[in-house]
Each structure stands twice: as C-alpha cells, then as structure tokens.
Amino acid sequence: MSTHRISFRLNGRKVESEVASRLSLVDFIRDRMDLTGTHVGCEHGVCGACSVLLDGEPVRSCLLLAVQAEGSEVVTIEGLLDNGGRLSLLQDSFWETHALQCGYCTPGMIVAAHALLRENAAPTDHEIREAIAGNLCRCTGYAQIVEAIKVAAARMSQSTPSEHAGDD
C-alpha cells in the first residue's frame, strides 16, 4: 500500500504524518491524533456525525482522505472550545437548552451551526434547519437544536469576540 507525507493545521497546530493513501480523514483525526470528539457514524456521508471544518467549510471527514487535507486548516469539535479551554457560547447553548441526549450527533451539529453563525449572525429558523439538514439526530429532536442555535446567535450578538473565541 502506498503512503504519502501530509502536512496541515489541525485545531491551529501543525500536523505532519506519513499516512496510507486510503486512510480517511476521520480515522486520521480519531486514531492518529486521538481527537475522538469527531464521531464515526454511517461512514457514507449521510449522518453528519463526522463533520469537521476544512478551510472554514463543514465537510464529512468520512468522505475525505487524509491526504486531501494537505495544506489545509482542519478544525474539529475540540478546536471550537474557547481560548481558555471552556465551552464556547454555541457549545454552552446546546448544553443549556438540552439540545443533546446521547450526544452522538452533537459534534457534527455544532460544527454545522458554527459555520452557519460565522456567515449569518441572525439566522431564521428556516436557515438554521437548512444548515443542519445534513446532520441526523435520532434522540433529541430538532426543536431543541434549533433553539440552541438561536440562543447562541442572540448571545453572540451581545458579547465581545473574546467571549466566543471558539465560535469565530
């Protein structure tokens, strides 16, 4: 099996590694980097549990090869913590509104919501539902997730950038 040397930034830190050509990005993140917040769900790009930000855009890391991250910036759910290692306003809003139960979809939902709020500081319910449409939740239900994103948007509009550092 052929291997490739890759180099990219992961949660703000430079990563260099030799990887098999067919190693998925999600497996690299979880197994090589020990960042297990990004979940493996369907492995077909349907559920959204493996969503990460690639150069600021939400992507399914199960559908990408690690070699495709070459030269990019990858941010996982762990990279969305605030600068002090605390939950970001968005993550805290999920906790406060009970927008999680088993938590399996939560990292992917938060990644999708983060990307939305970065582009649209005051999304409508329809825009929120559209942004998270590629993420499946089987136990919480979407009403609380939509509410969490609305709460986060409201709080972010009233806070200083340093208070939601993981959200920018």
mmCIF file of C-alpha atoms in Angstrom:
data_model
loop_
_atom_site.group_PDB
_atom_site.id
_atom_site.type_symbol
_atom_site.label_atom_id
_atom_site.label_comp_id
_atom_site.label_asym_id
_atom_site.label_seq_id
_atom_site.Cartn_x
_atom_site.Cartn_y
_atom_site.Cartn_z
ATOM 1 C CA MET A 1 0.000 0.000 0.000
ATOM 2 C CA SER A 2 1.385 3.404 -0.907
ATOM 3 C CA THR A 3 1.872 6.123 1.673
ATOM 4 C CA HIS A 4 2.094 9.881 1.499
ATOM 5 C CA ARG A 5 3.589 12.544 3.707
ATOM 6 C CA ILE A 6 0.956 15.084 4.709
ATOM 7 C CA SER A 7 1.137 18.415 6.468
ATOM 8 C CA PHE A 8 -1.769 20.587 7.555
ATOM 9 C CA ARG A 9 -3.048 22.556 10.527
ATOM 10 C CA LEU A 10 -5.360 20.751 12.943
ATOM 11 C CA ASN A 11 -7.098 22.945 15.506
ATOM 12 C CA GLY A 12 -4.420 25.578 14.986
ATOM 13 C CA ARG A 13 -1.486 23.194 15.363
ATOM 14 C CA LYS A 14 0.744 21.998 12.530
ATOM 15 C CA VAL A 15 0.479 18.260 11.926
ATOM 16 C CA GLU A 16 2.841 16.189 9.808
ATOM 17 C CA SER A 17 2.484 12.477 9.265
ATOM 18 C CA GLU A 18 3.033 9.598 6.905
ATOM 19 C CA VAL A 19 -0.340 8.106 6.001
ATOM 20 C CA ALA A 20 -1.699 5.317 3.851
ATOM 21 C CA SER A 21 -3.244 6.596 0.628
ATOM 22 C CA ARG A 22 -6.688 5.335 1.579
ATOM 23 C CA LEU A 23 -6.789 6.489 5.217
ATOM 24 C CA SER A 24 -9.903 8.588 5.791
ATOM 25 C CA LEU A 25 -9.617 11.964 7.454
ATOM 26 C CA VAL A 26 -11.951 10.874 10.271
ATOM 27 C CA ASP A 27 -9.756 7.843 11.011
ATOM 28 C CA PHE A 28 -6.639 10.014 10.971
ATOM 29 C CA ILE A 29 -8.224 12.511 13.368
ATOM 30 C CA ARG A 30 -9.516 9.858 15.764
ATOM 31 C CA ASP A 31 -6.858 7.140 15.592
ATOM 32 C CA ARG A 32 -3.660 9.067 14.887
ATOM 33 C CA MET A 33 -4.403 12.359 16.621
ATOM 34 C CA ASP A 34 -6.555 10.896 19.426
ATOM 35 C CA LEU A 35 -9.254 13.538 18.940
ATOM 36 C CA THR A 36 -12.338 11.422 19.477
ATOM 37 C CA GLY A 37 -14.929 14.201 19.560
ATOM 38 C CA THR A 38 -15.439 13.743 15.824
ATOM 39 C CA HIS A 39 -17.666 10.681 15.609
ATOM 40 C CA VAL A 40 -17.839 7.914 13.047
ATOM 41 C CA GLY A 41 -21.438 7.203 12.157
ATOM 42 C CA CYS A 42 -22.633 5.881 8.837
ATOM 43 C CA GLU A 43 -19.271 6.143 7.010
ATOM 44 C CA HIS A 44 -21.221 7.115 3.872
ATOM 45 C CA GLY A 45 -21.530 10.888 4.388
ATOM 46 C CA VAL A 46 -25.202 10.718 5.290
ATOM 47 C CA CYS A 47 -25.394 11.287 9.053
ATOM 48 C CA GLY A 48 -23.029 14.234 9.617
ATOM 49 C CA ALA A 49 -21.537 12.836 12.849
ATOM 50 C CA CYS A 50 -18.030 13.139 11.387
ATOM 51 C CA SER A 51 -18.366 16.784 10.306
ATOM 52 C CA VAL A 52 -15.308 18.999 10.667
ATOM 53 C CA LEU A 53 -14.358 22.362 9.225
ATOM 54 C CA LEU A 54 -11.966 22.223 6.274
ATOM 55 C CA ASP A 55 -10.717 25.703 5.469
ATOM 56 C CA GLY A 56 -13.776 27.041 7.268
ATOM 57 C CA GLU A 57 -16.370 24.921 5.473
ATOM 58 C CA PRO A 58 -18.215 21.999 7.085
ATOM 59 C CA VAL A 59 -17.310 18.682 5.425
ATOM 60 C CA ARG A 60 -17.878 14.999 6.109
ATOM 61 C CA SER A 61 -14.491 13.699 7.211
ATOM 62 C CA CYS A 62 -15.530 10.103 6.462
ATOM 63 C CA LEU A 63 -15.710 11.008 2.766
ATOM 64 C CA LEU A 64 -12.309 12.681 2.611
ATOM 65 C CA LEU A 65 -8.949 11.039 2.571
ATOM 66 C CA ALA A 66 -6.362 12.363 4.988
ATOM 67 C CA VAL A 67 -4.136 13.234 2.007
ATOM 68 C CA GLN A 68 -6.863 15.622 0.791
ATOM 69 C CA ALA A 69 -6.287 17.786 3.867
ATOM 70 C CA GLU A 70 -2.753 18.589 2.676
ATOM 71 C CA GLY A 71 -2.027 22.274 3.207
ATOM 72 C CA SER A 72 -5.443 22.956 4.726
ATOM 73 C CA GLU A 73 -6.803 24.105 8.060
ATOM 74 C CA VAL A 74 -8.933 21.453 9.782
ATOM 75 C CA VAL A 75 -10.977 22.267 12.880
ATOM 76 C CA THR A 76 -12.711 19.582 14.921
ATOM 77 C CA ILE A 77 -15.191 19.982 17.764
ATOM 78 C CA GLU A 78 -12.209 20.152 20.148
ATOM 79 C CA GLY A 79 -10.927 23.162 18.227
ATOM 80 C CA LEU A 80 -14.144 25.059 18.928
ATOM 81 C CA LEU A 81 -13.504 25.393 22.663
ATOM 82 C CA ASP A 82 -12.797 28.952 23.752
ATOM 83 C CA ASN A 83 -9.221 30.100 24.335
ATOM 84 C CA GLY A 84 -9.388 29.068 27.995
ATOM 85 C CA GLY A 85 -10.475 25.518 27.129
ATOM 86 C CA ARG A 86 -14.065 26.203 28.195
ATOM 87 C CA LEU A 87 -17.178 25.579 26.133
ATOM 88 C CA SER A 88 -17.848 28.225 23.512
ATOM 89 C CA LEU A 89 -21.132 30.150 23.636
ATOM 90 C CA LEU A 90 -22.505 27.826 20.974
ATOM 91 C CA GLN A 91 -21.495 24.671 22.865
ATOM 92 C CA ASP A 92 -22.843 26.093 26.106
ATOM 93 C CA SER A 93 -26.149 26.933 24.396
ATOM 94 C CA PHE A 94 -26.540 23.279 23.369
ATOM 95 C CA TRP A 95 -25.980 22.248 26.981
ATOM 96 C CA GLU A 96 -28.338 24.863 28.417
ATOM 97 C CA THR A 97 -31.243 24.148 26.053
ATOM 98 C CA HIS A 98 -30.898 20.368 26.396
ATOM 99 C CA ALA A 99 -30.120 20.086 22.683
ATOM 100 C CA LEU A 100 -28.372 16.779 23.211
ATOM 101 C CA GLN A 101 -29.191 13.424 24.685
ATOM 102 C CA CYS A 102 -26.881 10.650 23.602
ATOM 103 C CA GLY A 103 -24.530 13.264 22.144
ATOM 104 C CA TYR A 104 -23.540 11.273 19.098
ATOM 105 C CA CYS A 105 -24.744 13.876 16.592
ATOM 106 C CA THR A 106 -23.755 16.848 18.744
ATOM 107 C CA PRO A 107 -20.222 17.479 17.410
ATOM 108 C CA GLY A 108 -21.449 17.471 13.821
ATOM 109 C CA MET A 109 -24.432 19.665 14.688
ATOM 110 C CA ILE A 110 -22.182 22.167 16.448
ATOM 111 C CA VAL A 111 -19.745 22.234 13.515
ATOM 112 C CA ALA A 112 -22.645 22.928 11.111
ATOM 113 C CA ALA A 113 -24.087 25.578 13.449
ATOM 114 C CA HIS A 114 -20.672 27.194 13.877
ATOM 115 C CA ALA A 115 -20.280 27.528 10.106
ATOM 116 C CA LEU A 116 -23.788 28.979 9.827
ATOM 117 C CA LEU A 117 -23.293 31.555 12.596
ATOM 118 C CA ARG A 118 -19.969 32.637 11.146
ATOM 119 C CA GLU A 119 -21.775 33.524 7.902
ATOM 120 C CA ASN A 120 -25.148 34.610 9.311
ATOM 121 C CA ALA A 121 -25.262 36.164 12.772
ATOM 122 C CA ALA A 122 -29.067 36.177 12.926
ATOM 123 C CA PRO A 123 -30.417 33.155 11.060
ATOM 124 C CA THR A 124 -34.114 32.376 10.795
ATOM 125 C CA ASP A 125 -35.496 29.025 11.910
ATOM 126 C CA HIS A 126 -35.639 28.003 8.245
ATOM 127 C CA GLU A 127 -31.985 28.945 7.692
ATOM 128 C CA ILE A 128 -30.952 27.026 10.804
ATOM 129 C CA ARG A 129 -32.878 23.932 9.719
ATOM 130 C CA GLU A 130 -31.348 24.193 6.271
ATOM 131 C CA ALA A 131 -27.818 24.471 7.724
ATOM 132 C CA ILE A 132 -28.236 21.373 9.912
ATOM 133 C CA ALA A 133 -30.240 19.369 7.367
ATOM 134 C CA GLY A 134 -27.270 17.124 6.617
ATOM 135 C CA ASN A 135 -26.944 16.087 10.253
ATOM 136 C CA LEU A 136 -29.159 13.339 11.594
ATOM 137 C CA CYS A 137 -30.343 13.221 15.192
ATOM 138 C CA ARG A 138 -32.230 10.186 16.418
ATOM 139 C CA CYS A 139 -32.956 11.102 20.020
ATOM 140 C CA THR A 140 -33.006 14.806 20.865
ATOM 141 C CA GLY A 141 -35.242 16.105 18.128
ATOM 142 C CA TYR A 142 -34.530 19.174 16.131
ATOM 143 C CA ALA A 143 -36.619 21.737 18.042
ATOM 144 C CA GLN A 144 -34.109 21.967 20.899
ATOM 145 C CA ILE A 145 -31.172 22.067 18.488
ATOM 146 C CA VAL A 146 -32.747 24.953 16.569
ATOM 147 C CA GLU A 147 -33.422 26.684 19.892
ATOM 148 C CA ALA A 148 -29.789 26.218 20.956
ATOM 149 C CA ILE A 149 -28.536 27.834 17.767
ATOM 150 C CA LYS A 150 -30.963 30.760 18.187
ATOM 151 C CA VAL A 151 -29.820 31.222 21.802
ATOM 152 C CA ALA A 152 -26.182 31.155 20.717
ATOM 153 C CA ALA A 153 -26.833 33.701 17.960
ATOM 154 C CA ALA A 154 -28.518 36.047 20.424
ATOM 155 C CA ARG A 155 -25.732 35.696 22.967
ATOM 156 C CA MET A 156 -23.021 36.163 20.367
ATOM 157 C CA SER A 157 -24.635 39.409 19.197
ATOM 158 C CA GLN A 158 -24.458 40.724 22.786
ATOM 159 C CA SER A 159 -20.933 39.528 23.650
ATOM 160 C CA THR A 160 -17.395 40.539 22.872
ATOM 161 C CA PRO A 161 -15.407 38.448 20.384
ATOM 162 C CA SER A 162 -13.182 37.076 23.180
ATOM 163 C CA GLU A 163 -16.245 35.603 24.906
ATOM 164 C CA HIS A 164 -16.991 33.389 21.931
ATOM 165 C CA ALA A 165 -13.476 32.817 20.603
ATOM 166 C CA GLY A 166 -14.258 29.243 19.641
ATOM 167 C CA ASP A 167 -17.261 30.479 17.709
ATOM 168 C CA ASP A 168 -15.449 32.790 15.334
#
